[in-house]
PDB file of C-alpha atoms in Angstrom:
ATOM      1  CA  UNK A  36       1.796  29.560  -4.231  1.00 52.00           C
ATOM      2  CA  UNK A  37       0.528  25.986  -2.982  1.00 75.00           C
ATOM      3  CA  UNK A  38       3.181  23.417  -1.038  1.00 87.00           C
ATOM      4  CA  UNK A  39       3.707  20.867  -3.344  1.00 95.00           C
ATOM      5  CA  UNK A  40       5.449  19.005  -0.398  1.00 98.00           C
ATOM      6  CA  UNK A  41       5.226  15.456   0.323  1.00 99.00           C
ATOM      7  CA  UNK A  42       5.166  13.906   3.639  1.00 99.00           C
ATOM      8  CA  UNK A  43       6.300  10.216   3.502  1.00 99.00           C
ATOM      9  CA  UNK A  44       4.372   8.337   6.943  1.00 99.00           C
ATOM     10  CA  UNK A  45       6.197   4.850   6.894  1.00 98.00           C
ATOM     11  CA  UNK A  46       8.303   2.746   8.684  1.00 97.00           C
ATOM     12  CA  UNK A  47       5.920  -0.279   8.157  1.00 97.00           C
ATOM     13  CA  UNK A  48       7.670  -1.563   6.858  1.00 95.00           C
ATOM     14  CA  UNK A  49      11.211   0.594   6.847  1.00 97.00           C
ATOM     15  CA  UNK A  50      11.693  -1.512   3.242  1.00 97.00           C
ATOM     16  CA  UNK A  51       8.116  -0.498   1.779  1.00 97.00           C
ATOM     17  CA  UNK A  52       8.662   2.573   3.176  1.00 98.00           C
ATOM     18  CA  UNK A  53      12.266   2.976   1.420  1.00 98.00           C
ATOM     19  CA  UNK A  54      11.085   1.233  -2.451  1.00 98.00           C
ATOM     20  CA  UNK A  55       8.208   3.573  -1.827  1.00 99.00           C
ATOM     21  CA  UNK A  56      10.432   6.642  -2.155  1.00 99.00           C
ATOM     22  CA  UNK A  57      12.225   5.046  -4.261  1.00 98.00           C
ATOM     23  CA  UNK A  58       9.864   4.675  -6.718  1.00 99.00           C
ATOM     24  CA  UNK A  59       7.903   7.724  -6.044  1.00 99.00           C
ATOM     25  CA  UNK A  60      11.209   9.430  -7.969  1.00 98.00           C
ATOM     26  CA  UNK A  61      11.617   6.776 -10.115  1.00 98.00           C
ATOM     27  CA  UNK A  62       7.555   6.922 -11.698  1.00 98.00           C
ATOM     28  CA  UNK A  63       8.239  10.449 -11.307  1.00 98.00           C
ATOM     29  CA  UNK A  64       8.596  12.651 -14.578  1.00 97.00           C
ATOM     30  CA  UNK A  65      11.553  14.583 -14.700  1.00 97.00           C
ATOM     31  CA  UNK A  66      15.056  15.218 -16.365  1.00 97.00           C
ATOM     32  CA  UNK A  67      16.357  17.439 -13.216  1.00 98.00           C
ATOM     33  CA  UNK A  68      16.886  16.910  -9.329  1.00 98.00           C
ATOM     34  CA  UNK A  69      14.840  20.509  -9.412  1.00 96.00           C
ATOM     35  CA  UNK A  70      11.906  18.417 -11.184  1.00 96.00           C
ATOM     36  CA  UNK A  71      11.382  16.064  -8.602  1.00 97.00           C
ATOM     37  CA  UNK A  72       8.847  16.259  -5.548  1.00 98.00           C
ATOM     38  CA  UNK A  73      10.490  17.959  -2.874  1.00 98.00           C
ATOM     39  CA  UNK A  74       9.109  15.162   0.490  1.00 98.00           C
ATOM     40  CA  UNK A  75       9.833  14.314   4.108  1.00 99.00           C
ATOM     41  CA  UNK A  76      10.364  10.211   5.021  1.00 99.00           C
ATOM     42  CA  UNK A  77       9.606   9.846   8.688  1.00 99.00           C
ATOM     43  CA  UNK A  78      10.204   6.261   8.967  1.00 98.00           C
ATOM     44  CA  UNK A  79       9.072   5.215  12.475  1.00 98.00           C
ATOM     45  CA  UNK A  80       9.780   1.267  12.521  1.00 97.00           C
ATOM     46  CA  UNK A  81       8.167   0.979  16.431  1.00 97.00           C
ATOM     47  CA  UNK A  82       4.694   1.514  14.705  1.00 97.00           C
ATOM     48  CA  UNK A  83       3.269  -1.350  16.956  1.00 95.00           C
ATOM     49  CA  UNK A  84       1.991  -3.996  14.625  1.00 93.00           C
ATOM     50  CA  UNK A  85      -1.716  -3.685  12.858  1.00 95.00           C
ATOM     51  CA  UNK A  86      -3.019  -6.910  12.556  1.00 90.00           C
ATOM     52  CA  UNK A  87      -2.145  -7.729  15.643  1.00 94.00           C
ATOM     53  CA  UNK A  88      -4.008  -4.127  16.928  1.00 93.00           C
ATOM     54  CA  UNK A  89      -7.109  -5.326  15.097  1.00 84.00           C
ATOM     55  CA  UNK A  90      -6.954  -8.519  17.881  1.00 84.00           C
ATOM     56  CA  UNK A  91      -6.193  -6.700  21.209  1.00 91.00           C
ATOM     57  CA  UNK A  92      -2.416  -6.246  20.920  1.00 94.00           C
ATOM     58  CA  UNK A  93      -0.515  -2.668  21.497  1.00 94.00           C
ATOM     59  CA  UNK A  94      -2.779   0.377  19.277  1.00 97.00           C
ATOM     60  CA  UNK A  95      -0.318   2.155  16.854  1.00 97.00           C
ATOM     61  CA  UNK A  96      -2.177   5.461  16.590  1.00 98.00           C
ATOM     62  CA  UNK A  97      -0.695   7.157  19.187  1.00 98.00           C
ATOM     63  CA  UNK A  98       3.002   6.203  16.884  1.00 98.00           C
ATOM     64  CA  UNK A  99       0.977   6.997  14.028  1.00 99.00           C
ATOM     65  CA  UNK A 100      -0.868  10.149  15.404  1.00 99.00           C
ATOM     66  CA  UNK A 101       3.102  11.324  15.855  1.00 99.00           C
ATOM     67  CA  UNK A 102       3.579  11.064  12.453  1.00 99.00           C
ATOM     68  CA  UNK A 103       1.050  12.965  10.892  1.00 99.00           C
ATOM     69  CA  UNK A 104       1.908  15.225  13.337  1.00 99.00           C
ATOM     70  CA  UNK A 105       5.292  15.961  12.918  1.00 99.00           C
ATOM     71  CA  UNK A 106       5.047  15.551   9.017  1.00 99.00           C
ATOM     72  CA  UNK A 107       3.069  19.050   9.826  1.00 98.00           C
ATOM     73  CA  UNK A 108       5.103  20.980  11.124  1.00 98.00           C
ATOM     74  CA  UNK A 109       8.018  19.813   8.971  1.00 98.00           C
ATOM     75  CA  UNK A 110       5.982  21.672   6.450  1.00 98.00           C
ATOM     76  CA  UNK A 111       4.548  19.387   4.577  1.00 98.00           C
ATOM     77  CA  UNK A 112       2.020  19.647   2.483  1.00 98.00           C
ATOM     78  CA  UNK A 113      -0.112  16.335   1.361  1.00 98.00           C
ATOM     79  CA  UNK A 114       0.621  12.934   3.577  1.00 99.00           C
ATOM     80  CA  UNK A 115       1.471   9.377   1.613  1.00 99.00           C
ATOM     81  CA  UNK A 116       1.284   6.112   3.619  1.00 99.00           C
ATOM     82  CA  UNK A 117       2.992   3.596   2.477  1.00 98.00           C
ATOM     83  CA  UNK A 118       1.180   0.883   4.665  1.00 98.00           C
ATOM     84  CA  UNK A 119      -2.052  -0.409   3.345  1.00 97.00           C
ATOM     85  CA  UNK A 120      -3.292  -1.807   7.563  1.00 95.00           C
ATOM     86  CA  UNK A 121      -2.230   1.527   8.514  1.00 97.00           C
ATOM     87  CA  UNK A 122      -5.537   3.106   6.421  1.00 97.00           C
ATOM     88  CA  UNK A 123      -8.155   1.499   9.192  1.00 96.00           C
ATOM     89  CA  UNK A 124      -7.056   4.067  10.761  1.00 98.00           C
ATOM     90  CA  UNK A 125      -7.549   6.718   8.103  1.00 98.00           C
ATOM     91  CA  UNK A 126     -10.331   8.859   9.698  1.00 98.00           C
ATOM     92  CA  UNK A 127      -8.561   9.668  13.079  1.00 99.00           C
ATOM     93  CA  UNK A 128      -5.686  10.561  11.090  1.00 99.00           C
ATOM     94  CA  UNK A 129      -7.098  12.465   9.059  1.00 99.00           C
ATOM     95  CA  UNK A 130      -9.861  13.621  11.692  1.00 99.00           C
ATOM     96  CA  UNK A 131      -5.940  14.558  13.766  1.00 99.00           C
ATOM     97  CA  UNK A 132      -4.164  17.260  10.623  1.00 99.00           C
ATOM     98  CA  UNK A 133      -5.139  20.247   7.657  1.00 98.00           C
ATOM     99  CA  UNK A 134      -3.623  18.628   5.897  1.00 98.00           C
ATOM    100  CA  UNK A 135      -5.120  15.882   2.887  1.00 98.00           C
ATOM    101  CA  UNK A 136      -3.613  12.107   3.627  1.00 99.00           C
ATOM    102  CA  UNK A 137      -3.700  10.661   0.045  1.00 99.00           C
ATOM    103  CA  UNK A 138      -5.659   7.345   0.608  1.00 99.00           C
ATOM    104  CA  UNK A 139      -4.535   3.834  -0.289  1.00 99.00           C
ATOM    105  CA  UNK A 140      -6.657   2.426  -2.098  1.00 98.00           C
ATOM    106  CA  UNK A 141      -8.484   5.580  -4.083  1.00 98.00           C
ATOM    107  CA  UNK A 142      -5.187   5.383  -5.602  1.00 99.00           C
ATOM    108  CA  UNK A 143      -5.459   1.589  -6.453  1.00 99.00           C
ATOM    109  CA  UNK A 144      -8.906   2.020  -7.280  1.00 98.00           C
ATOM    110  CA  UNK A 145      -7.442   4.222  -9.963  1.00 98.00           C
ATOM    111  CA  UNK A 146      -5.140   2.162 -11.634  1.00 98.00           C
ATOM    112  CA  UNK A 147      -7.282  -0.756 -11.006  1.00 98.00           C
ATOM    113  CA  UNK A 148      -9.986   1.385 -13.135  1.00 98.00           C
ATOM    114  CA  UNK A 149      -6.693   0.949 -16.268  1.00 97.00           C
ATOM    115  CA  UNK A 150      -6.271  -2.584 -15.664  1.00 97.00           C
ATOM    116  CA  UNK A 151      -9.780  -4.522 -15.500  1.00 97.00           C
ATOM    117  CA  UNK A 152     -12.604  -1.555 -15.580  1.00 97.00           C
ATOM    118  CA  UNK A 153     -15.279  -3.722 -13.656  1.00 97.00           C
ATOM    119  CA  UNK A 154     -15.726  -7.896 -12.961  1.00 98.00           C
ATOM    120  CA  UNK A 155     -14.163  -9.998 -10.637  1.00 99.00           C
ATOM    121  CA  UNK A 156     -10.666  -8.994  -8.973  1.00 99.00           C
ATOM    122  CA  UNK A 157      -8.579 -10.591  -6.307  1.00 99.00           C
ATOM    123  CA  UNK A 158      -7.294  -8.586  -3.146  1.00 99.00           C
ATOM    124  CA  UNK A 159      -4.317 -10.031  -1.420  1.00 98.00           C
ATOM    125  CA  UNK A 160      -3.211  -7.829   2.140  1.00 97.00           C
ATOM    126  CA  UNK A 161      -2.601  -9.042   5.375  1.00 96.00           C
ATOM    127  CA  UNK A 162      -5.251 -10.647   7.529  1.00 95.00           C
ATOM    128  CA  UNK A 163      -5.916  -7.405   9.921  1.00 95.00           C
ATOM    129  CA  UNK A 164      -6.243  -4.981   6.114  1.00 96.00           C
ATOM    130  CA  UNK A 165      -9.232  -8.032   4.838  1.00 97.00           C
ATOM    131  CA  UNK A 166     -11.213  -7.641   7.939  1.00 96.00           C
ATOM    132  CA  UNK A 167     -11.183  -4.614   8.140  1.00 95.00           C
ATOM    133  CA  UNK A 168     -13.238  -4.632   4.923  1.00 97.00           C
ATOM    134  CA  UNK A 169     -10.557  -1.901   2.943  1.00 97.00           C
ATOM    135  CA  UNK A 170     -10.791  -3.124  -0.614  1.00 98.00           C
ATOM    136  CA  UNK A 171     -13.714  -5.322  -0.572  1.00 98.00           C
ATOM    137  CA  UNK A 172     -16.326  -2.507   0.390  1.00 98.00           C
ATOM    138  CA  UNK A 173     -14.335   0.489  -1.195  1.00 97.00           C
ATOM    139  CA  UNK A 174     -13.911  -1.720  -4.300  1.00 98.00           C
ATOM    140  CA  UNK A 175     -17.149  -2.762  -4.164  1.00 98.00           C
ATOM    141  CA  UNK A 176     -18.533   0.131  -3.479  1.00 98.00           C
ATOM    142  CA  UNK A 177     -17.364   1.578  -6.826  1.00 97.00           C
ATOM    143  CA  UNK A 178     -18.790  -1.749  -8.440  1.00 98.00           C
ATOM    144  CA  UNK A 179     -15.880  -4.354  -8.594  1.00 99.00           C
ATOM    145  CA  UNK A 180     -16.639  -7.674  -7.414  1.00 98.00           C
ATOM    146  CA  UNK A 181     -13.972  -8.891  -4.867  1.00 99.00           C
ATOM    147  CA  UNK A 182     -12.370 -11.866  -4.109  1.00 99.00           C
ATOM    148  CA  UNK A 183      -9.652 -12.853  -0.817  1.00 99.00           C
ATOM    149  CA  UNK A 184      -8.187 -15.925   0.182  1.00 99.00           C
ATOM    150  CA  UNK A 185      -9.364 -17.240   3.079  1.00 97.00           C
ATOM    151  CA  UNK A 186      -8.311 -16.896   5.646  1.00 97.00           C
ATOM    152  CA  UNK A 187      -6.550 -20.404   5.952  1.00 98.00           C
ATOM    153  CA  UNK A 188      -4.605 -19.253   2.904  1.00 98.00           C
ATOM    154  CA  UNK A 189      -3.930 -16.130   4.001  1.00 98.00           C
ATOM    155  CA  UNK A 190      -2.822 -17.986   7.675  1.00 98.00           C
ATOM    156  CA  UNK A 191      -0.661 -20.677   5.156  1.00 98.00           C
ATOM    157  CA  UNK A 192      -0.088 -18.713   2.076  1.00 98.00           C
ATOM    158  CA  UNK A 193       0.025 -14.750   3.465  1.00 98.00           C
ATOM    159  CA  UNK A 194       1.110 -14.153   6.150  1.00 97.00           C
ATOM    160  CA  UNK A 195       4.513 -16.170   6.318  1.00 98.00           C
ATOM    161  CA  UNK A 196       5.310 -14.781   3.184  1.00 98.00           C
ATOM    162  CA  UNK A 197       5.150 -10.615   4.517  1.00 97.00           C
ATOM    163  CA  UNK A 198       6.756 -11.585   7.442  1.00 97.00           C
ATOM    164  CA  UNK A 199       9.484 -12.951   5.211  1.00 98.00           C
ATOM    165  CA  UNK A 200       9.861  -9.783   3.323  1.00 97.00           C
ATOM    166  CA  UNK A 201      10.131  -7.730   7.063  1.00 96.00           C
ATOM    167  CA  UNK A 202      12.811  -9.923   8.252  1.00 96.00           C
ATOM    168  CA  UNK A 203      14.578  -9.535   4.911  1.00 96.00           C
ATOM    169  CA  UNK A 204      13.937 -12.872   3.258  1.00 97.00           C
ATOM    170  CA  UNK A 205      12.792 -11.636  -0.117  1.00 97.00           C
ATOM    171  CA  UNK A 206      13.071 -15.155  -1.637  1.00 95.00           C
ATOM    172  CA  UNK A 207      11.205 -17.196   0.666  1.00 97.00           C
ATOM    173  CA  UNK A 208       8.309 -14.777   0.152  1.00 98.00           C
ATOM    174  CA  UNK A 209       7.948 -15.023  -3.511  1.00 98.00           C
ATOM    175  CA  UNK A 210       6.716 -19.427  -4.216  1.00 98.00           C
ATOM    176  CA  UNK A 211       3.421 -18.456  -1.382  1.00 98.00           C
ATOM    177  CA  UNK A 212       2.834 -15.451  -2.871  1.00 98.00           C
ATOM    178  CA  UNK A 213       2.407 -16.087  -6.422  1.00 98.00           C
ATOM    179  CA  UNK A 214       0.301 -18.928  -5.864  1.00 98.00           C
ATOM    180  CA  UNK A 215      -1.838 -17.183  -4.018  1.00 98.00           C
ATOM    181  CA  UNK A 216      -2.202 -14.508  -7.088  1.00 98.00           C
ATOM    182  CA  UNK A 217      -3.659 -17.848  -9.541  1.00 98.00           C
ATOM    183  CA  UNK A 218      -5.724 -19.490  -7.075  1.00 98.00           C
ATOM    184  CA  UNK A 219      -7.404 -16.134  -7.186  1.00 98.00           C
ATOM    185  CA  UNK A 220      -7.373 -15.902 -10.946  1.00 98.00           C
ATOM    186  CA  UNK A 221      -8.112 -19.257 -10.785  1.00 98.00           C
ATOM    187  CA  UNK A 222     -11.309 -18.245  -8.924  1.00 98.00           C
ATOM    188  CA  UNK A 223     -12.406 -15.745 -11.952  1.00 98.00           C
ATOM    189  CA  UNK A 224     -10.502 -12.494 -10.984  1.00 99.00           C
ATOM    190  CA  UNK A 225      -9.400 -10.271 -13.623  1.00 98.00           C
ATOM    191  CA  UNK A 226      -6.474  -8.614 -11.926  1.00 98.00           C
ATOM    192  CA  UNK A 227      -4.745  -8.599  -8.579  1.00 99.00           C
ATOM    193  CA  UNK A 228      -3.979  -6.159  -5.548  1.00 99.00           C
ATOM    194  CA  UNK A 229      -0.868  -6.952  -3.858  1.00 98.00           C
ATOM    195  CA  UNK A 230      -2.717  -4.994  -1.142  1.00 98.00           C
ATOM    196  CA  UNK A 231       0.643  -5.131   1.431  1.00 97.00           C
ATOM    197  CA  UNK A 232       2.933  -3.016   0.293  1.00 97.00           C
ATOM    198  CA  UNK A 233       5.795  -6.057   1.575  1.00 97.00           C
ATOM    199  CA  UNK A 234       3.888  -8.277  -0.832  1.00 98.00           C
ATOM    200  CA  UNK A 235       5.202  -6.452  -4.321  1.00 97.00           C
ATOM    201  CA  UNK A 236       8.770  -6.465  -3.311  1.00 98.00           C
ATOM    202  CA  UNK A 237       8.277 -10.449  -2.818  1.00 98.00           C
ATOM    203  CA  UNK A 238       6.852 -10.545  -5.846  1.00 97.00           C
ATOM    204  CA  UNK A 239       9.645  -8.860  -7.554  1.00 96.00           C
ATOM    205  CA  UNK A 240      12.164 -11.642  -5.994  1.00 96.00           C
ATOM    206  CA  UNK A 241      10.637 -14.302  -8.419  1.00 95.00           C
ATOM    207  CA  UNK A 242       9.604 -14.516 -11.880  1.00 94.00           C
ATOM    208  CA  UNK A 243       7.311 -12.442 -10.938  1.00 90.00           C
ATOM    209  CA  UNK A 244       6.184 -12.415 -15.533  1.00 90.00           C
ATOM    210  CA  UNK A 245       5.625 -16.513 -15.494  1.00 92.00           C
ATOM    211  CA  UNK A 246       1.881 -15.334 -13.231  1.00 95.00           C
ATOM    212  CA  UNK A 247      -0.899 -14.964 -15.330  1.00 92.00           C
ATOM    213  CA  UNK A 248      -2.357 -12.305 -14.124  1.00 97.00           C
ATOM    214  CA  UNK A 249      -1.919  -8.994 -14.052  1.00 98.00           C
ATOM    215  CA  UNK A 250      -0.776  -7.360  -9.983  1.00 98.00           C
ATOM    216  CA  UNK A 251      -1.566  -4.341  -9.445  1.00 98.00           C
ATOM    217  CA  UNK A 252       1.511  -2.808  -7.399  1.00 98.00           C
ATOM    218  CA  UNK A 253      -0.219  -0.407  -4.136  1.00 98.00           C
ATOM    219  CA  UNK A 254       2.632   0.873  -3.457  1.00 98.00           C
ATOM    220  CA  UNK A 255       3.038   2.127  -7.887  1.00 99.00           C
ATOM    221  CA  UNK A 256      -0.875   3.305  -7.492  1.00 99.00           C
ATOM    222  CA  UNK A 257       0.424   5.483  -3.923  1.00 99.00           C
ATOM    223  CA  UNK A 258       3.090   6.842  -5.925  1.00 99.00           C
ATOM    224  CA  UNK A 259       1.719   7.969  -8.780  1.00 98.00           C
ATOM    225  CA  UNK A 260      -1.848   9.658  -6.757  1.00 98.00           C
ATOM    226  CA  UNK A 261       1.595  11.709  -5.278  1.00 99.00           C
ATOM    227  CA  UNK A 262       2.612  12.943  -7.967  1.00 98.00           C
ATOM    228  CA  UNK A 263      -0.995  14.161  -9.595  1.00 98.00           C
ATOM    229  CA  UNK A 264      -1.688  15.776  -6.189  1.00 98.00           C
ATOM    230  CA  UNK A 265       2.360  17.648  -6.461  1.00 97.00           C
ATOM    231  CA  UNK A 266       2.794  18.067 -10.339  1.00 93.00           C
ATOM    232  CA  UNK A 267      -1.302  18.225 -11.169  1.00 90.00           C
ATOM    233  CA  UNK A 268       0.080  19.983 -14.399  1.00 75.00           C
ATOM    234  CA  UNK A 269       2.476  16.757 -15.797  1.00 59.00           C
TER     235      UNK A 269
END
């Protein structure tokens, strides 16, 4: 019998991980408790900041690997990581376990394909995610033209908004995130990927239906990929 217990490597940040668990539950086609996906959440907010690590800060990999090992020991059959920037260490984590690790960028590409199967798409994210080109390279390989805010726009708008979500000040984060999405739309983006798992929380704190461009929620995309893994016949 295939092990369909999902391991969730979280804590980056804690609210995004909790939101992922909520979305996983709400998106699962289930009518009873027993039809939901068994899951183990490893939430460790002590993991060093992933963006700061790219500019000489503490290395998050040891605690990431500890979480992977813990989920494997807990009997999980696959791992989802609701943190985009942590995927900068995807290869190292994948090499440390026989368990499949669902890749958030591939999950997002699947969701994006339904909304904008080709053309120009925008990506918002942490400075670390953009510097690592997690989305630019992979989505480019798949045929999209990817645009992002420039470094100054990310520093002025996106990074402070993400920090506000991490500090539980969600209402402060909406306006700069909405402005960034509209900027990308004005430059030709047919859809905008919310490439940090804090960003959907900030967007949802305001009148997100007023944003004129389709938004691709990476939390939902990863949750749907996890559901496809856990319930392949669903």
